[in-house]
PDB file of C-alpha atoms in Angstrom:
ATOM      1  CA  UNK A   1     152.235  93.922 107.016  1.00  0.00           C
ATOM      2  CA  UNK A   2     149.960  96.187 105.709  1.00  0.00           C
ATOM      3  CA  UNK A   3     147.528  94.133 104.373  1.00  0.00           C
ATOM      4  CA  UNK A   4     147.367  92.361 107.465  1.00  0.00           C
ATOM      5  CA  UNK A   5     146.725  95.717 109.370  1.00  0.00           C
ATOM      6  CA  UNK A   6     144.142  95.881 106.743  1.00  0.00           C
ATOM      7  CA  UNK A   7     142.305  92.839 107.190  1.00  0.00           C
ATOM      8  CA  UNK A   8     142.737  93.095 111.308  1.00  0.00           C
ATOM      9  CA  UNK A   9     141.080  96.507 110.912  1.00  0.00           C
ATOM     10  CA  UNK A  10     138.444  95.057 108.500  1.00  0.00           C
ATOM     11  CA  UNK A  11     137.443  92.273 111.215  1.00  0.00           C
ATOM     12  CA  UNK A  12     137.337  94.335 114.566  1.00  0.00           C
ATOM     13  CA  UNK A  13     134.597  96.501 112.679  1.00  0.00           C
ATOM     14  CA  UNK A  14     133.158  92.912 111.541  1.00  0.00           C
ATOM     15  CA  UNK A  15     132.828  92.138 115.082  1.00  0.00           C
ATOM     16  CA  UNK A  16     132.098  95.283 116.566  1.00  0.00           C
ATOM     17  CA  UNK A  17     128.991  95.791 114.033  1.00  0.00           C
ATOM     18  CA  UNK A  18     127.694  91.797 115.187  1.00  0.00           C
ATOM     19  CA  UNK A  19     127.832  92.493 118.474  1.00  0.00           C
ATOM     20  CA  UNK A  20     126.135  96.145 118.088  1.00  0.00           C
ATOM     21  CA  UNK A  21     123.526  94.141 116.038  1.00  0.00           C
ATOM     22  CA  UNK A  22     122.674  91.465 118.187  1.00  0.00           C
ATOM     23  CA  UNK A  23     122.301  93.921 121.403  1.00  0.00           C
ATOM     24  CA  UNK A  24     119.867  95.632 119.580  1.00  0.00           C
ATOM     25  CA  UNK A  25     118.107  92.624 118.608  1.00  0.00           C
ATOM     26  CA  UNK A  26     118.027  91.284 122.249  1.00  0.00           C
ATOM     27  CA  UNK A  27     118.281  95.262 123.945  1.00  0.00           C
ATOM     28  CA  UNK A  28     114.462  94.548 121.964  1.00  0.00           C
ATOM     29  CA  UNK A  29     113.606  91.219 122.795  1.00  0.00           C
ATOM     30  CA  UNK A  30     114.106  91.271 126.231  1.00  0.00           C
ATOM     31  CA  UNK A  31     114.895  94.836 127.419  1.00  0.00           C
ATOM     32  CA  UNK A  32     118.155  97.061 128.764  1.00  0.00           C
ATOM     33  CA  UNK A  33     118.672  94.513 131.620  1.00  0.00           C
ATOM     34  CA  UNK A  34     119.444  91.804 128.821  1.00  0.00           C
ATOM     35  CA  UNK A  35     123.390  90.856 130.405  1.00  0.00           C
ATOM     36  CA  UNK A  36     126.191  90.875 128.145  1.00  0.00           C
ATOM     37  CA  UNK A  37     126.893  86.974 128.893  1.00  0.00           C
ATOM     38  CA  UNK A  38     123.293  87.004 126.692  1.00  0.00           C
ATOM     39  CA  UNK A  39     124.175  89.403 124.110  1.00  0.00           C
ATOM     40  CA  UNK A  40     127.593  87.919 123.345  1.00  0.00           C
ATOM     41  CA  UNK A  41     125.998  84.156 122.980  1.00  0.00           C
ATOM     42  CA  UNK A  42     124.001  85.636 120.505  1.00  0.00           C
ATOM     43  CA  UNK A  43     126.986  87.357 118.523  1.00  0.00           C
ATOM     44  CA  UNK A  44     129.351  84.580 118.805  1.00  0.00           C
ATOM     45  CA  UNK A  45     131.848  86.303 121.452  1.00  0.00           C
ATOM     46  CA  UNK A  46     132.529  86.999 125.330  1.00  0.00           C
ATOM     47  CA  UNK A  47     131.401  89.447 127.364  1.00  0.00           C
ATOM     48  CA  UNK A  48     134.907  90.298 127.193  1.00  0.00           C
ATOM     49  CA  UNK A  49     135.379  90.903 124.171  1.00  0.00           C
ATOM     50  CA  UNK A  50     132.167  93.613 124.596  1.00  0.00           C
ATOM     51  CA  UNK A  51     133.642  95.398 126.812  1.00  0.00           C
ATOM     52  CA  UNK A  52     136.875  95.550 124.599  1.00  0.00           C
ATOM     53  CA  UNK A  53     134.912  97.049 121.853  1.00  0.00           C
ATOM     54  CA  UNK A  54     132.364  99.371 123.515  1.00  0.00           C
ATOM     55  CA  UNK A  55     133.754  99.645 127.326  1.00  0.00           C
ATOM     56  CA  UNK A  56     131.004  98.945 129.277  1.00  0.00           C
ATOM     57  CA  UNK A  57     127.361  97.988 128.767  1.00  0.00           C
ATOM     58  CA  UNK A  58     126.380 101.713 128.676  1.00  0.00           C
ATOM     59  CA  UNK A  59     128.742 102.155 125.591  1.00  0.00           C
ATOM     60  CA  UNK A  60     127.325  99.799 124.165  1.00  0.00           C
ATOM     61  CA  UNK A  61     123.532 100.970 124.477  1.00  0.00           C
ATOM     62  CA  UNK A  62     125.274 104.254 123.183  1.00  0.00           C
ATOM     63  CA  UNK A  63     126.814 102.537 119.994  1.00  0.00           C
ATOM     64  CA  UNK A  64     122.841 100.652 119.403  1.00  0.00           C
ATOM     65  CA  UNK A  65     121.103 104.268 120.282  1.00  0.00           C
ATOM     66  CA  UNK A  66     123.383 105.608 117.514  1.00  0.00           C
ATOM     67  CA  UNK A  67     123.141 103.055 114.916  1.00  0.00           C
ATOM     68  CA  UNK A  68     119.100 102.787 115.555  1.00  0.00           C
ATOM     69  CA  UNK A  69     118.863 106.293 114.877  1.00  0.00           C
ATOM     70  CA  UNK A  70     121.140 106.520 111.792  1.00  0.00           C
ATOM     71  CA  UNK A  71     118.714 103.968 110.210  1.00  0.00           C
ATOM     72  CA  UNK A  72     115.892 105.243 111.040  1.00  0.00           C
ATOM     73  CA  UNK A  73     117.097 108.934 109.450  1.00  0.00           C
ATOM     74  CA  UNK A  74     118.133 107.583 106.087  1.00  0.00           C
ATOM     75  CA  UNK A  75     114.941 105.788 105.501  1.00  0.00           C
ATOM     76  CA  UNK A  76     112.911 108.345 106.311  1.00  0.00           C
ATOM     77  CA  UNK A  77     114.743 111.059 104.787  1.00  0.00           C
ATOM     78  CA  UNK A  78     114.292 108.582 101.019  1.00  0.00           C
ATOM     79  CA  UNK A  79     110.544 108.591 102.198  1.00  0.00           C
ATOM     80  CA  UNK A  80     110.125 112.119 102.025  1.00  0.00           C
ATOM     81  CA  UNK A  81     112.241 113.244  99.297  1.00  0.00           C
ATOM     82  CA  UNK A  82     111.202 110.315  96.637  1.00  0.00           C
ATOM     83  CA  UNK A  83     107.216 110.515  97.738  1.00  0.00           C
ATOM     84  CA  UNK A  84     106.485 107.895  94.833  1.00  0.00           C
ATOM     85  CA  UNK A  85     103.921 105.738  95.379  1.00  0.00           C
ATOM     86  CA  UNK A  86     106.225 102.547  93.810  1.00  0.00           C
ATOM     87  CA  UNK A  87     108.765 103.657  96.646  1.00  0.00           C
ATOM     88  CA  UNK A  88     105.878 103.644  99.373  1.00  0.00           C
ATOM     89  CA  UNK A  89     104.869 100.238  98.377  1.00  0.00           C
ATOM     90  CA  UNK A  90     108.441  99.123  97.948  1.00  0.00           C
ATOM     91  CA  UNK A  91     108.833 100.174 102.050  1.00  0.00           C
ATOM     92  CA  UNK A  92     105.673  98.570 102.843  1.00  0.00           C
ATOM     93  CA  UNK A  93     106.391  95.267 101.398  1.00  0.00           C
ATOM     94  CA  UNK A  94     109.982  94.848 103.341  1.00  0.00           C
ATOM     95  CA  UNK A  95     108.083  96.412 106.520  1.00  0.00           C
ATOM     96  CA  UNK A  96     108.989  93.572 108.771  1.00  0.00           C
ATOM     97  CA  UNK A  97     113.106  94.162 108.776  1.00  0.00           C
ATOM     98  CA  UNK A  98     112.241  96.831 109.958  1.00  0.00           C
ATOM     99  CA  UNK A  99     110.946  95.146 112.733  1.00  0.00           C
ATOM    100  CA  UNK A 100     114.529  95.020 115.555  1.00  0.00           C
ATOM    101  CA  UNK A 101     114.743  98.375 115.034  1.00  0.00           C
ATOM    102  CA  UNK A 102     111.006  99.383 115.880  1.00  0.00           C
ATOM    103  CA  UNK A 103     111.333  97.161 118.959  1.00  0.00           C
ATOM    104  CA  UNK A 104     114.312  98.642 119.891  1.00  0.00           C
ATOM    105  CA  UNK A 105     112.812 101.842 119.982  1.00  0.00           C
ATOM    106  CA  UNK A 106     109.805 100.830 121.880  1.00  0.00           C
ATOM    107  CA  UNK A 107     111.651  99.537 124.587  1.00  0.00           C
ATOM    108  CA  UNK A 108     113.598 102.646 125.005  1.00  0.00           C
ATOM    109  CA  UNK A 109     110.315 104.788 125.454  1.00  0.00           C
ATOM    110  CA  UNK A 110     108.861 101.934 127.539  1.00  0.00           C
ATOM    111  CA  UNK A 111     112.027 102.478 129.852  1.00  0.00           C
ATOM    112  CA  UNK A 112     111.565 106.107 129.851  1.00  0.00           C
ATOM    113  CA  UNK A 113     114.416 108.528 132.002  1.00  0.00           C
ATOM    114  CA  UNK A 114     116.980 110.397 130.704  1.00  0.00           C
ATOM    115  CA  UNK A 115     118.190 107.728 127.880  1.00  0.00           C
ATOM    116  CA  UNK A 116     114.684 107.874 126.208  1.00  0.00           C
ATOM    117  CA  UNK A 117     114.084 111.564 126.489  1.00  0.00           C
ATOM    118  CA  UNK A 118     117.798 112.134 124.837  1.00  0.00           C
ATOM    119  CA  UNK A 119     116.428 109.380 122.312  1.00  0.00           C
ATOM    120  CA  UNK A 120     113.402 111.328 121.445  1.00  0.00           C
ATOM    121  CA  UNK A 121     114.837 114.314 120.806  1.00  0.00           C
ATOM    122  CA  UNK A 122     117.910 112.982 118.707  1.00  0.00           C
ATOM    123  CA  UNK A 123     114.762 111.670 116.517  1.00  0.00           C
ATOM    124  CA  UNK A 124     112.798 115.103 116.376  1.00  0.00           C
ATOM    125  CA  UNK A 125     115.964 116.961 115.447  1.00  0.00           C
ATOM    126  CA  UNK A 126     116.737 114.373 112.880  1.00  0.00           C
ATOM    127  CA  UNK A 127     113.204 114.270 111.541  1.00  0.00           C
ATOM    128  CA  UNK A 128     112.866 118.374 111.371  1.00  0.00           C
ATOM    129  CA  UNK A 129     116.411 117.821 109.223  1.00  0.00           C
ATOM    130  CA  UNK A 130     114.585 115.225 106.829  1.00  0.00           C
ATOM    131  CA  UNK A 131     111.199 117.374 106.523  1.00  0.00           C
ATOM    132  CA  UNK A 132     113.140 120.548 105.463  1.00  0.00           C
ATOM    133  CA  UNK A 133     115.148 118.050 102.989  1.00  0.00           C
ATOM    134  CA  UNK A 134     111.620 117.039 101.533  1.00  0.00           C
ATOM    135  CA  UNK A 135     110.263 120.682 101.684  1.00  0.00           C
ATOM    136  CA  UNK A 136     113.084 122.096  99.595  1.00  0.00           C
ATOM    137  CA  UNK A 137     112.395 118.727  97.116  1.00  0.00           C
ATOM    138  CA  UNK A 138     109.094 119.955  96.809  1.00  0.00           C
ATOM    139  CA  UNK A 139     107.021 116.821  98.378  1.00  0.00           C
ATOM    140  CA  UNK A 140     106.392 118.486 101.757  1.00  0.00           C
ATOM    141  CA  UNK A 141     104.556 121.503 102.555  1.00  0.00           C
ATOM    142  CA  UNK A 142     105.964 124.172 104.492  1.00  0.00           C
ATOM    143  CA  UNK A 143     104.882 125.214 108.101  1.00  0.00           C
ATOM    144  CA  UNK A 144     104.652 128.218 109.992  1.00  0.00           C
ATOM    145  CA  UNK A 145     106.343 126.578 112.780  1.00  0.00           C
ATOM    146  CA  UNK A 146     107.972 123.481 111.336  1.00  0.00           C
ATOM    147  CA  UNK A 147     109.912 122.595 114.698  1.00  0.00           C
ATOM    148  CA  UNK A 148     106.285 122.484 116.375  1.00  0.00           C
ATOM    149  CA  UNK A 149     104.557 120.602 113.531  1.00  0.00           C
ATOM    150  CA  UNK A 150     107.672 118.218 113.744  1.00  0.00           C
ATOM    151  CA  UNK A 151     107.733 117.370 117.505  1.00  0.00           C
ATOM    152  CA  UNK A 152     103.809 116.752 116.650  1.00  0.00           C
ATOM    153  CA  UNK A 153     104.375 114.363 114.283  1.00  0.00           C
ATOM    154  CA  UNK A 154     107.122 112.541 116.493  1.00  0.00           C
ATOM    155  CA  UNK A 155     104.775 112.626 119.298  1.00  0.00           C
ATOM    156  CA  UNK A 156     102.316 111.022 116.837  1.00  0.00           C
ATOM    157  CA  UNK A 157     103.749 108.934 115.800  1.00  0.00           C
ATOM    158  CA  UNK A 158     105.560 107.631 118.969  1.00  0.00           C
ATOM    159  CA  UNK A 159     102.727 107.582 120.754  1.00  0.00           C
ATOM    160  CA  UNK A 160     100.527 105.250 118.271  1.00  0.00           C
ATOM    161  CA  UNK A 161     102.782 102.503 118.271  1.00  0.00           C
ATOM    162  CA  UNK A 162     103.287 102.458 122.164  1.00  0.00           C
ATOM    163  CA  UNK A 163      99.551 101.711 122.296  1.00  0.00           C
ATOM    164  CA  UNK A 164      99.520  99.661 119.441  1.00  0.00           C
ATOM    165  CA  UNK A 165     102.208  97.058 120.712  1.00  0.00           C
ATOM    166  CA  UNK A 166     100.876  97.465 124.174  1.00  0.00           C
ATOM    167  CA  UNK A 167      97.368  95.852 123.435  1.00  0.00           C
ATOM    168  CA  UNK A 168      99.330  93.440 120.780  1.00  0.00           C
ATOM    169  CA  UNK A 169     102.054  92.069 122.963  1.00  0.00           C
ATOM    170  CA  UNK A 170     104.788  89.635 121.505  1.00  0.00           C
ATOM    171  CA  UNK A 171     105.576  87.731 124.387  1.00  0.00           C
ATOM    172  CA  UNK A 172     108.972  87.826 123.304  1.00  0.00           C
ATOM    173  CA  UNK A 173     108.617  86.078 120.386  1.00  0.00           C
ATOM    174  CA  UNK A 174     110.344  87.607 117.442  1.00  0.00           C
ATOM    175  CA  UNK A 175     107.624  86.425 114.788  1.00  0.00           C
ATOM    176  CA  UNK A 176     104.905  87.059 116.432  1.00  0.00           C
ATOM    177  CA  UNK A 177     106.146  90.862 116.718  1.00  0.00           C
ATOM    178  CA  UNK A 178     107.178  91.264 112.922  1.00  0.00           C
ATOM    179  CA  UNK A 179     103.622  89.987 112.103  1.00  0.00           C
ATOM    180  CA  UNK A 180     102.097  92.560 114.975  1.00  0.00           C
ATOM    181  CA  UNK A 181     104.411  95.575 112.991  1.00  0.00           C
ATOM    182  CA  UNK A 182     102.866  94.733 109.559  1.00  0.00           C
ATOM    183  CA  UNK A 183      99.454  94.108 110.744  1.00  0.00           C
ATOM    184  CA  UNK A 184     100.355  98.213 112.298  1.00  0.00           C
ATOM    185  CA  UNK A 185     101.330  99.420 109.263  1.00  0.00           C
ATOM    186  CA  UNK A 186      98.658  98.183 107.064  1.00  0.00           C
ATOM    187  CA  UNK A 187      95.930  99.735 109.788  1.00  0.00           C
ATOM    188  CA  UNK A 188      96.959 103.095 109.433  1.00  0.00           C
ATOM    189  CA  UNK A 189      98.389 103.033 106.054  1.00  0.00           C
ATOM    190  CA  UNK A 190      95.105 103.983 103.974  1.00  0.00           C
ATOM    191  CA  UNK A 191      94.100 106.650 107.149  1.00  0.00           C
ATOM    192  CA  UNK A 192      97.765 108.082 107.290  1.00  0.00           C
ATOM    193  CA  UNK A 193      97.960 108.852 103.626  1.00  0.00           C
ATOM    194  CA  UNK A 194      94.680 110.219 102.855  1.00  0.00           C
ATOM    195  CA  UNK A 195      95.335 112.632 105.933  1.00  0.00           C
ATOM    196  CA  UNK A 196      98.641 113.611 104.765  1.00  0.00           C
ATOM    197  CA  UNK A 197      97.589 114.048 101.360  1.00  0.00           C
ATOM    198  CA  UNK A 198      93.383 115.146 101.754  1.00  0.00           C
ATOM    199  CA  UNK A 199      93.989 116.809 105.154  1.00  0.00           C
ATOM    200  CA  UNK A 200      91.119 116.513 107.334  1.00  0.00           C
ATOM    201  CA  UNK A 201      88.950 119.803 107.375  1.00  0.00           C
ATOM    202  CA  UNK A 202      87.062 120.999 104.012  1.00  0.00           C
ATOM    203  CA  UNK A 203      88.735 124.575 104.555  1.00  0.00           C
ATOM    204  CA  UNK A 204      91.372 126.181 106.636  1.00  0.00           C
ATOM    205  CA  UNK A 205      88.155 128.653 109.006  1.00  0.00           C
ATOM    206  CA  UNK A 206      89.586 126.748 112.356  1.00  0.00           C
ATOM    207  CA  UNK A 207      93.658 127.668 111.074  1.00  0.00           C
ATOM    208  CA  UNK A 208      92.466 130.903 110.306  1.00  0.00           C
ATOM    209  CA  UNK A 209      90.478 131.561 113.980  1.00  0.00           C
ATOM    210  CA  UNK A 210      93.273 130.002 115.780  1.00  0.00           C
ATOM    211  CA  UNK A 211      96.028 132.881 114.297  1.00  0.00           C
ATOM    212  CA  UNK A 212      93.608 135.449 115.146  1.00  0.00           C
ATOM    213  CA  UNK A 213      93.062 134.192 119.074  1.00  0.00           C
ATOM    214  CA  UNK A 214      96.553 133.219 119.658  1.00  0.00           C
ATOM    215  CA  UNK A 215      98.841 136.353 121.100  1.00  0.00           C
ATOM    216  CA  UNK A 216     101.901 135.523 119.442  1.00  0.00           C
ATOM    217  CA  UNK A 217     100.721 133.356 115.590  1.00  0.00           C
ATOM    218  CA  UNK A 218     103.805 131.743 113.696  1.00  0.00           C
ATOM    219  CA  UNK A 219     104.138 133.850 110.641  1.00  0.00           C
ATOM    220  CA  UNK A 220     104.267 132.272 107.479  1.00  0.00           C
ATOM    221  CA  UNK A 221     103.043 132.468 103.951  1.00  0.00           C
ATOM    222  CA  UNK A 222      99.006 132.721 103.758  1.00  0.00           C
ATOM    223  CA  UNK A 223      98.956 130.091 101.142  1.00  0.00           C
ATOM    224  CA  UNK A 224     100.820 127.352 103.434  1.00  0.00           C
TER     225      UNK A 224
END
């Protein structure tokens, strides 16, 4: 009876985890007005059955918000705290699966309202987390104001790949997008790295004016 518990257990997370996947595979496809009728022909169930797991179609965005962002943390807290150059490259290559997860994210900024703004700051306050991790490894530099330069970097970041999918549209067509995500990544690759390894000015004058006109400078370390 046990075992059977067991294995009953086993395949209501089996389920739940195929129907989280495939909303956020069509959530990105098609957007948050994608039915449940859709989502659950794609997973193999009912719409029943989605609301058994999840509740309602809102629990379910929850569960895919969630999930999306768990991902996204653990690869980019490896990122920063490996900082090889094999383990760069290794990313790079498998870039494209990736790709449901970048379009999920996209289409949650593209929505905007309260869902995307509590999306964007689940992923600064994650990504300040994983930039200490990789400052305390030794691969990142500390900051003066590391919650600023983080929301920066988010901002950054978010903001290049809105622009970059909008002028390279997929039309809904899975491929197409996965080849529009590596043909991203190997555009600012080269620029990204040198930046983040070079920096961009050949001293720190303008760092050093700024402090002094500012009222209220971060403090920090004169050699950061």
């Amino acid at each position: 009876m046990a075992a059977e518990t067991e294995l009953a257990s086993q395949d209501e997370g089996g389920t739940r985890s195929r129907i989280r996947d495939a909303a956020v595979r069509r959530f990105g496809r098609d957007g948050f007005g994608a039915g449940l009728r859709a989502i659950g022909a794609d997973a193999g169930v009912t719409a029943g059955l989605i609301i058994h797991h999840f509740g309602s179609k809102d629990g379910l965005r929850r569960a895919c918000d969630e999930h999306v962002l768990e991902l996204l943390r653990s690869a980019k807290e490896e990122a920063v705290t490996d900082g090889s150059t094999a383990s760069m490259m290794a990313r790079m290559a498998e870039v494209e699966e990736f790709a449901p997860i970048v379009r999920y994210l996209l289409r949650s900024f593209q929505g905007g309202g309260e869902l995307a703004a509590a999306m964007a700051e689940h992923m600064i306050a994650d990504a300040e987390t994983y930039l200490a991790v990789g400052e305390a490894a030794g691969v990142i530099r500390p900051s003066r104001a590391p919650s600023a330069r983080t929301r920066y970097l988010a901002y950054q970041n978010i903001g290049s790949m809105l622009v970059w999918f909008t002028l390279h549209p997929d039309d809904g067509d899975d491929a197409r997008f996965a080849a529009s995500l590596r043909a991203y990544v190997e555009t600012i690759a080269f620029p990204a790295v040198e930046l983040f390894t070079q920096g961009l000015f050949s001293d720190r004058s303008m760092l050093d004016d700024y402090l002094m006109y500012v009222p209220d400078p971060p403090s920090g370390d004169d050699s950061v």
